[in-house]
Coordinates of C-alpha atoms in Angstrom, one line a residue:
M2 CA 37.6 -28.6 -14.3
S3 CA 41.3 -27.7 -13.2
T4 CA 41.7 -26.0 -16.2
S5 CA 38.4 -23.0 -16.0
V6 CA 39.8 -23.0 -12.0
T7 CA 43.5 -22.2 -12.8
N8 CA 41.5 -19.3 -15.6
K9 CA 39.8 -18.5 -13.3
Q10 CA 42.9 -17.7 -11.1
R11 CA 45.1 -16.0 -13.5
T12 CA 42.0 -13.5 -14.1
T13 CA 42.0 -12.5 -10.7
G14 CA 45.3 -12.4 -9.4
T15 CA 45.2 -15.2 -7.4
K16 CA 48.1 -17.8 -6.5
T17 CA 47.5 -21.0 -6.4
P18 CA 50.0 -22.6 -3.4
R19 CA 52.3 -25.4 -4.8
T20 CA 52.8 -28.6 -2.5
T21 CA 56.1 -29.3 -4.2
G22 CA 59.4 -27.3 -2.8
T23 CA 58.0 -24.2 -0.9
K24 CA 55.6 -23.9 1.9
T25 CA 52.6 -23.3 2.2
P26 CA 51.5 -20.8 5.0
R27 CA 48.8 -22.6 7.5
T28 CA 46.2 -19.8 6.6
A29 CA 45.9 -21.1 3.2
T30 CA 45.1 -24.2 4.2
T31 CA 42.7 -23.7 6.3
S32 CA 40.4 -21.4 3.9
R33 CA 36.9 -23.3 3.3
P34 CA 33.9 -22.1 2.2
A35 CA 31.5 -20.0 4.6
G36 CA 29.1 -22.4 5.9
S37 CA 31.1 -25.7 5.5
D38 CA 33.8 -27.7 8.1
A39 CA 36.5 -29.4 7.0
R40 CA 34.9 -33.1 8.5
P41 CA 30.8 -32.2 8.3
A42 CA 28.6 -33.5 11.0
G43 CA 28.9 -37.5 9.7
G44 CA 32.8 -37.9 8.3
N45 CA 33.6 -38.0 5.2
R46 CA 29.6 -39.3 4.0
P47 CA 27.6 -36.7 5.9
W48 CA 25.4 -37.6 2.9
L49 CA 24.6 -40.9 4.9
R50 CA 23.2 -39.3 7.6
T51 CA 20.2 -37.4 5.7
G52 CA 19.7 -40.2 3.2
W53 CA 18.0 -43.1 6.1
M54 CA 14.9 -40.0 6.0
M55 CA 14.8 -40.5 2.7
T56 CA 14.7 -44.1 2.9
A57 CA 12.0 -43.7 6.1
S58 CA 9.6 -41.5 3.3
G59 CA 9.4 -44.1 0.8
W60 CA 9.0 -47.1 3.6
S61 CA 5.7 -45.1 4.9
A62 CA 5.0 -44.3 0.6
N63 CA 4.0 -48.0 0.3
H64 CA 3.6 -50.0 3.9
F65 CA 0.2 -49.2 3.1
S66 CA -0.1 -50.7 -0.2
A67 CA 1.0 -54.0 1.2
L68 CA -1.5 -53.7 3.4
L69 CA -4.8 -53.0 1.2
G70 CA -6.0 -56.9 1.0
A71 CA -5.7 -56.7 4.8
Y72 CA -7.7 -53.8 5.2
R73 CA -10.6 -55.8 3.7
S74 CA -10.8 -58.7 5.0
E75 CA -9.5 -57.9 8.8
L76 CA -11.3 -54.6 9.1
G77 CA -14.6 -55.2 6.5
L78 CA -13.7 -52.0 4.8
S79 CA -15.0 -51.6 1.4
E80 CA -13.3 -51.5 -1.8
S81 CA -13.9 -47.7 -2.2
T82 CA -12.8 -46.8 1.1
V83 CA -9.2 -48.4 0.8
T84 CA -9.6 -47.4 -2.5
G85 CA -10.4 -43.4 -1.2
L86 CA -7.3 -44.0 2.0
F87 CA -4.6 -44.7 -1.0
A88 CA -6.2 -41.9 -2.7
V89 CA -6.2 -39.4 0.0
Y90 CA -2.0 -39.9 0.4
V91 CA -1.9 -38.6 -3.2
V92 CA -4.1 -35.4 -1.9
G93 CA -2.0 -34.7 0.7
L94 CA 1.7 -35.3 -0.9
I95 CA 1.1 -32.8 -3.9
P96 CA 0.6 -29.4 -1.7
G97 CA 3.6 -30.9 0.6
L98 CA 5.6 -30.5 -2.6
L99 CA 4.7 -28.0 -3.9
L100 CA 5.1 -26.2 -0.4
G101 CA 8.1 -27.8 0.9
G102 CA 10.4 -27.2 -2.1
P103 CA 10.2 -23.2 -2.0
L104 CA 10.7 -23.6 2.2
A105 CA 13.4 -25.5 2.0
D106 CA 15.0 -23.0 -0.5
R107 CA 14.0 -20.4 1.7
R108 CA 14.5 -21.6 5.5
G109 CA 16.9 -24.5 4.6
R110 CA 17.5 -27.8 4.0
R111 CA 17.3 -29.4 7.9
P112 CA 14.1 -27.9 9.9
V113 CA 12.1 -28.7 6.6
A114 CA 13.5 -32.2 6.7
L115 CA 13.2 -32.6 9.8
T116 CA 10.3 -31.2 11.2
A117 CA 8.7 -33.8 7.8
L118 CA 10.2 -36.5 9.2
A119 CA 8.6 -35.7 12.3
V120 CA 4.8 -35.6 10.8
N121 CA 5.7 -38.7 9.0
L122 CA 6.4 -40.8 12.3
L123 CA 2.9 -39.6 13.5
S124 CA 1.9 -40.6 10.7
S125 CA 2.6 -44.1 11.5
C126 CA 1.3 -43.5 14.8
L127 CA -2.2 -42.8 13.5
L128 CA -2.4 -45.3 11.4
M129 CA -1.5 -47.6 14.3
A130 CA -4.4 -46.6 16.0
G131 CA -6.7 -46.4 13.0
S132 CA -6.5 -50.6 14.0
A133 CA -9.2 -49.6 16.8
A134 CA -10.8 -46.3 15.7
T135 CA -10.6 -46.2 11.4
G136 CA -11.4 -42.6 12.4
W137 CA -8.1 -42.1 12.8
L138 CA -7.2 -43.6 9.1
L139 CA -8.2 -40.7 6.9
P140 CA -5.8 -38.1 8.9
G141 CA -3.3 -40.7 9.2
R142 CA -2.8 -41.0 5.4
F143 CA -3.4 -37.5 5.1
L144 CA -0.5 -36.1 6.9
T145 CA 1.8 -39.2 5.3
G146 CA 0.9 -37.6 1.6
I147 CA 2.0 -34.1 3.5
S148 CA 5.2 -35.2 5.0
A149 CA 6.6 -37.1 2.6
G150 CA 6.0 -34.4 0.0
A151 CA 7.8 -32.2 1.8
L152 CA 10.7 -34.6 3.0
L153 CA 10.9 -35.7 -0.4
A154 CA 11.7 -31.6 -1.7
A155 CA 14.0 -30.4 1.3
G156 CA 15.5 -34.4 1.6
S157 CA 16.4 -34.9 -2.1
A158 CA 18.0 -31.3 -2.3
W159 CA 19.7 -31.8 1.0
V160 CA 20.9 -35.2 0.4
K161 CA 22.2 -33.7 -3.6
E162 CA 24.2 -31.3 -1.5
L163 CA 25.9 -33.1 1.2
S164 CA 27.1 -35.1 -2.1
C165 CA 28.7 -32.6 -3.4
P166 CA 32.2 -30.5 -2.8
P167 CA 33.2 -29.5 0.3
Y168 CA 31.4 -32.0 2.1
A169 CA 31.9 -34.6 -0.2
P170 CA 34.8 -33.3 -2.5
D171 CA 35.2 -36.8 -5.1
A172 CA 31.6 -37.5 -5.7
A173 CA 30.1 -36.8 -9.2
A174 CA 27.5 -34.7 -10.2
G175 CA 25.2 -37.1 -11.6
A176 CA 25.8 -39.5 -8.4
A177 CA 24.7 -37.1 -6.2
A178 CA 21.6 -36.1 -7.6
R179 CA 20.5 -39.4 -8.0
R180 CA 21.5 -40.6 -4.2
A181 CA 18.1 -39.3 -2.8
G182 CA 16.5 -41.8 -5.4
L183 CA 18.1 -44.8 -4.2
F184 CA 17.7 -44.1 -0.8
V185 CA 13.8 -44.0 -1.4
S186 CA 14.0 -47.1 -3.6
A187 CA 15.6 -48.7 -0.7
G188 CA 12.5 -47.5 1.3
F189 CA 9.7 -48.5 -1.3
A190 CA 11.3 -52.0 -1.8
S191 CA 11.2 -52.4 2.2
G192 CA 8.8 -51.0 3.5
G193 CA 5.8 -53.4 1.5
L194 CA 7.5 -56.5 1.8
V195 CA 7.7 -56.0 6.1
A196 CA 4.5 -55.1 6.2
A197 CA 2.8 -57.7 4.0
L198 CA 4.7 -60.7 6.1
I199 CA 3.3 -58.5 9.4
A200 CA 0.3 -59.1 8.0
Q201 CA 0.8 -62.6 6.9
W202 CA 2.3 -63.8 10.2
L203 CA 1.9 -61.8 12.8
P204 CA -0.7 -60.6 15.4
H205 CA -2.7 -57.3 15.6
P206 CA -1.2 -56.6 12.0
M207 CA -2.7 -53.8 11.4
A208 CA -1.2 -51.9 13.9
T209 CA 2.1 -54.1 14.3
A210 CA 2.8 -53.7 10.6
Y211 CA 3.5 -49.8 11.1
L212 CA 6.1 -50.6 13.9
P213 CA 9.3 -50.8 11.9
H214 CA 8.6 -47.2 10.2
V215 CA 7.8 -46.0 13.3
V216 CA 11.7 -47.2 14.7
L217 CA 13.3 -46.0 11.4
A218 CA 11.8 -42.4 11.2
A219 CA 12.6 -42.3 14.9
V220 CA 16.4 -43.6 14.4
A221 CA 16.5 -42.0 11.1
W222 CA 15.8 -38.1 12.5
A223 CA 18.1 -38.9 15.2
V224 CA 20.8 -39.7 12.9
A225 CA 20.1 -36.6 10.0
Y226 CA 20.0 -34.1 13.3
G227 CA 23.4 -33.6 13.2
A228 CA 24.0 -33.2 9.7
P229 CA 24.8 -29.5 8.6
E230 CA 22.9 -27.7 7.1
T231 CA 23.4 -26.6 3.0
G232 CA 21.5 -24.2 2.3
R233 CA 22.5 -20.4 1.0
R234 CA 21.0 -19.3 3.4
A235 CA 23.5 -21.1 5.8
E236 CA 26.6 -20.0 3.7
S237 CA 25.6 -16.4 2.8
G238 CA 23.7 -15.2 5.8
A239 CA 21.2 -14.1 3.5
P240 CA 19.1 -15.8 0.5
A241 CA 20.8 -16.0 -2.6
R242 CA 19.6 -13.9 -5.5
A243 CA 17.3 -15.5 -7.2
V244 CA 18.2 -17.1 -10.5
A245 CA 16.0 -18.1 -13.2
P246 CA 15.9 -22.4 -13.8
D247 CA 16.3 -23.8 -16.8
W248 CA 12.8 -24.5 -18.1
R249 CA 13.3 -24.7 -21.3
R250 CA 15.8 -28.0 -20.0
F251 CA 13.0 -29.2 -17.7
R252 CA 10.0 -28.9 -19.9
R253 CA 11.5 -30.7 -22.9
A254 CA 13.8 -33.7 -20.7
V255 CA 12.3 -33.6 -17.5
L256 CA 7.9 -33.7 -17.9
P257 CA 7.8 -35.6 -20.8
L258 CA 9.4 -38.6 -18.5
A259 CA 8.1 -37.5 -14.6
P260 CA 4.7 -39.6 -14.9
W261 CA 6.2 -42.6 -15.9
V262 CA 8.3 -42.7 -12.7
F263 CA 5.6 -43.8 -11.3
A264 CA 2.8 -44.9 -13.2
A265 CA 5.3 -48.2 -14.3
P266 CA 5.5 -48.9 -10.4
A267 CA 1.9 -48.4 -9.3
V268 CA 0.8 -51.1 -12.7
G269 CA 3.5 -53.3 -11.2
F270 CA 2.4 -53.6 -7.3
A271 CA -1.2 -52.1 -7.1
T272 CA -2.7 -53.4 -10.0
L273 CA -1.0 -56.6 -11.3
P274 CA -1.6 -58.5 -7.9
G275 CA -5.3 -57.9 -8.1
L276 CA -5.3 -59.4 -12.0
V277 CA -3.8 -62.3 -11.3
D278 CA -4.3 -62.9 -7.3
G279 CA -6.9 -66.2 -8.3
G280 CA -5.1 -69.0 -7.6
L281 CA -3.3 -67.1 -4.5
A282 CA -5.8 -68.3 -1.2
G283 CA -4.3 -67.4 1.2
W284 CA -1.7 -66.0 0.0
R285 CA -2.8 -62.8 -1.5
T286 CA -1.1 -60.5 0.7
V287 CA 2.3 -62.2 0.8
Y288 CA 2.4 -61.6 -3.1
A289 CA 1.0 -57.8 -3.2
G290 CA 4.4 -57.8 -0.7
I291 CA 6.5 -59.4 -3.0
A292 CA 4.7 -57.1 -5.7
T293 CA 5.8 -54.0 -3.9
A294 CA 9.5 -55.5 -3.3
V295 CA 10.3 -56.7 -6.9
V296 CA 9.6 -53.1 -8.1
P297 CA 11.6 -50.7 -6.7
G298 CA 14.5 -53.4 -6.2
S299 CA 14.5 -54.3 -9.8
G300 CA 14.8 -50.4 -9.7
L301 CA 17.9 -50.8 -7.6
L302 CA 19.4 -52.9 -9.4
V303 CA 19.7 -51.7 -12.6
Q304 CA 21.3 -47.8 -11.4
P305 CA 25.1 -49.4 -12.4
L306 CA 23.7 -49.5 -15.7
A307 CA 21.9 -46.3 -15.7
R308 CA 25.3 -44.4 -14.7
R309 CA 27.2 -46.2 -17.5
L310 CA 23.9 -45.3 -19.5
A311 CA 24.8 -41.6 -18.7
A312 CA 28.3 -41.3 -18.8
R313 CA 27.7 -42.3 -22.6
H314 CA 24.9 -40.2 -24.2
R315 CA 22.5 -37.7 -21.7
L316 CA 19.4 -38.9 -23.2
A317 CA 20.1 -42.7 -22.9
G318 CA 19.0 -43.3 -19.6
A319 CA 15.4 -41.9 -20.6
V320 CA 15.6 -43.8 -23.8
A321 CA 16.0 -46.8 -22.2
G322 CA 13.8 -46.4 -19.0
L323 CA 11.0 -46.1 -21.4
G324 CA 12.2 -48.8 -23.5
V325 CA 11.8 -51.3 -20.4
I326 CA 8.7 -49.4 -19.1
T327 CA 7.5 -50.6 -22.9
A328 CA 8.5 -53.8 -22.7
G329 CA 7.2 -54.6 -19.1
L330 CA 3.2 -53.5 -20.3
G331 CA 3.6 -55.3 -23.1
L332 CA 4.6 -58.3 -20.8
A333 CA 1.8 -57.6 -18.0
V334 CA -1.0 -58.5 -21.2
P335 CA -0.3 -62.1 -21.2
A336 CA 0.0 -62.1 -17.8
A337 CA -3.4 -60.4 -17.2
A338 CA -4.9 -62.4 -19.7
G339 CA -4.1 -65.4 -18.5
A340 CA -3.7 -64.4 -14.6
R341 CA -0.6 -65.9 -14.0
P342 CA 1.3 -64.7 -10.8
G343 CA 4.7 -65.9 -11.9
L344 CA 4.8 -64.0 -15.5
A345 CA 3.1 -60.8 -13.6
L346 CA 6.3 -60.7 -10.7
V347 CA 8.3 -60.6 -14.5
A348 CA 6.5 -57.9 -15.7
A349 CA 7.0 -56.2 -12.2
A350 CA 11.1 -56.7 -13.1
L351 CA 10.4 -55.1 -16.3
L352 CA 8.5 -52.0 -14.7
G353 CA 10.7 -51.7 -11.6
A354 CA 13.6 -51.7 -14.0
G355 CA 12.1 -48.5 -15.8
Y356 CA 11.2 -46.9 -13.1
G357 CA 14.6 -47.0 -11.6
L358 CA 16.2 -45.2 -14.9
A359 CA 13.6 -43.1 -15.7
L360 CA 13.8 -41.9 -11.9
S361 CA 18.0 -41.8 -12.0
F362 CA 17.3 -39.5 -15.3
G363 CA 14.4 -37.6 -14.0
L364 CA 16.5 -36.4 -11.1
T365 CA 19.6 -35.3 -12.5
E366 CA 18.2 -33.8 -15.4
A367 CA 16.1 -31.8 -12.6
A368 CA 19.0 -30.9 -10.7
A369 CA 21.1 -29.6 -13.8
A370 CA 18.1 -27.7 -14.5
A371 CA 17.7 -26.1 -10.9
P372 CA 20.3 -23.4 -10.0
P373 CA 21.8 -24.0 -6.4
G374 CA 19.0 -21.1 -4.6
R375 CA 16.0 -23.2 -6.5
L376 CA 17.5 -26.4 -6.3
A377 CA 14.4 -27.9 -3.8
M378 CA 11.9 -25.8 -5.3
V379 CA 12.5 -27.3 -9.1
T380 CA 13.1 -30.9 -7.2
S381 CA 10.2 -30.9 -5.6
L382 CA 8.0 -29.8 -9.4
F383 CA 10.3 -33.3 -10.4
W384 CA 8.3 -35.7 -7.8
T385 CA 5.1 -33.7 -8.1
A386 CA 4.8 -34.3 -11.7
A387 CA 6.5 -37.9 -11.1
Y388 CA 3.5 -38.8 -8.9
L389 CA 0.7 -37.7 -11.1
G390 CA 1.4 -41.9 -12.5
M391 CA 0.1 -43.3 -9.2
L392 CA -3.3 -42.2 -10.4
T393 CA -2.5 -44.5 -12.9
P394 CA -4.3 -47.4 -11.7
Y395 CA -7.5 -45.7 -10.6
A396 CA -7.1 -44.5 -14.9
L397 CA -7.0 -48.0 -15.5
A398 CA -10.0 -48.9 -13.1
L399 CA -12.5 -46.6 -14.8
L400 CA -11.2 -47.1 -18.3
S401 CA -11.9 -51.2 -17.3
R402 CA -15.4 -50.7 -17.7
W403 CA -15.5 -50.0 -21.2
W404 CA -11.9 -51.7 -22.3
S405 CA -10.4 -55.1 -21.1
M406 CA -7.1 -55.1 -18.9
P407 CA -5.2 -56.1 -21.1
V408 CA -6.4 -54.1 -23.6
L409 CA -5.4 -51.2 -21.2
L410 CA -2.5 -52.5 -20.7
A411 CA -1.2 -52.6 -24.2
A412 CA -2.5 -49.5 -24.9
G413 CA -0.1 -47.9 -22.1
A414 CA 2.7 -50.1 -23.9
V415 CA 2.2 -47.8 -27.1
L416 CA 1.4 -45.2 -25.1
A417 CA 4.8 -45.2 -23.5
A418 CA 7.0 -45.8 -27.2
L419 CA 5.7 -42.9 -28.4
T420 CA 6.5 -41.0 -25.2
C421 CA 10.3 -42.3 -25.8
G422 CA 9.9 -41.2 -29.4
A423 CA 8.6 -37.8 -28.3
L424 CA 11.2 -37.2 -25.8
A425 CA 14.0 -37.8 -28.6
A426 CA 12.5 -35.6 -31.1
L427 CA 12.2 -32.9 -28.3
H428 CA 16.1 -33.6 -27.8
R429 CA 17.4 -32.9 -31.3
T430 CA 15.4 -30.0 -31.0
A431 CA 17.0 -29.1 -28.3
E432 CA 20.4 -29.8 -29.8
A433 CA 19.3 -27.7 -33.0
D434 CA 18.4 -25.0 -31.0
R435 CA 21.5 -24.4 -29.7
T436 CA 23.9 -25.3 -33.2
P437 CA 24.5 -22.2 -34.4
A438 CA 23.1 -21.3 -37.9

């Protein structure tokens, strides 16, 4: 990188101040890109201020999942009603993502993310009210989806940009793109487990289980309020000239993988617990909470491996992720056939590890395909494609009318393996296209 900077200075006629033997004028040391500070809010780690917003988003997505059984037993809701409430989240999430990304590119990351987090907090308050009047559950879940989607789109771009120069001079580009996924995974892992423990042992669980998220969201909003804006509008005073994203790279590297990012964890914490809970009388809610923590927790633990794989080969993280997902689905077959909770947790951990590798690769590739003025929009498209995988439990439930769950899980393992092969083939085609004849 230093070589390219030097070449640019030679062609433009600028001189680089030397630090040995001469004195550098004060004006040269204080010049910085417009819109940036020497010490942005948040010290030398400003991304921490916005990272907690992403944790709150992940928390809000998963704390309801751990309470599905409690809603059936405590409030007497039918299976179809509970399933519908879970699906409403995805219904709200998609427009939140598709609208939040472009809006954050036009108006800035900060106003969109802060507004989305405020709505996210309100959604948990409505879900708390749903413990007394179930009519509040539907708008609460819908607002959770809308706000989480907008927050994922704007917040991911905000965290990534605050992890890069001038805000974080020594950060690597790949690590910056992956950082938002780490915070989201931390929220996924914590939200479901905490909600399940509260539902198991504390009074009024349908209300008190949401209190931790209310506190987290309020604190995250206050902390992120002082973070600097990073959008192009803040730097130049006007929107940047539109540059087209690298759609070919997005189609070939991101789209084939994206649905597996959430298909794998959805099977791990939404499908498998219901298949093996026959011997868990009295502990079903706790087991579901443990599963919701094990899946994203494994995704966090594999991040050092994801970094090493990314440094070795561009496609290594995707291949490894799909390979681990294939193994997890394969192990889920005997777990479901024999109703073995312990084996199901091992399978869930593998599915979570595959999720972590796939998410890391997807965010990195989406950021690489996006020009600066379109980062939030391209990121929102990745999250949208990824969240389509959350529909996997419903597809499995529908198909289970004709085939058994072990057969369907085995078919999923085969499909993951085929996706891995297709991704490698697309990569080879892309490399051939770049090679001159």
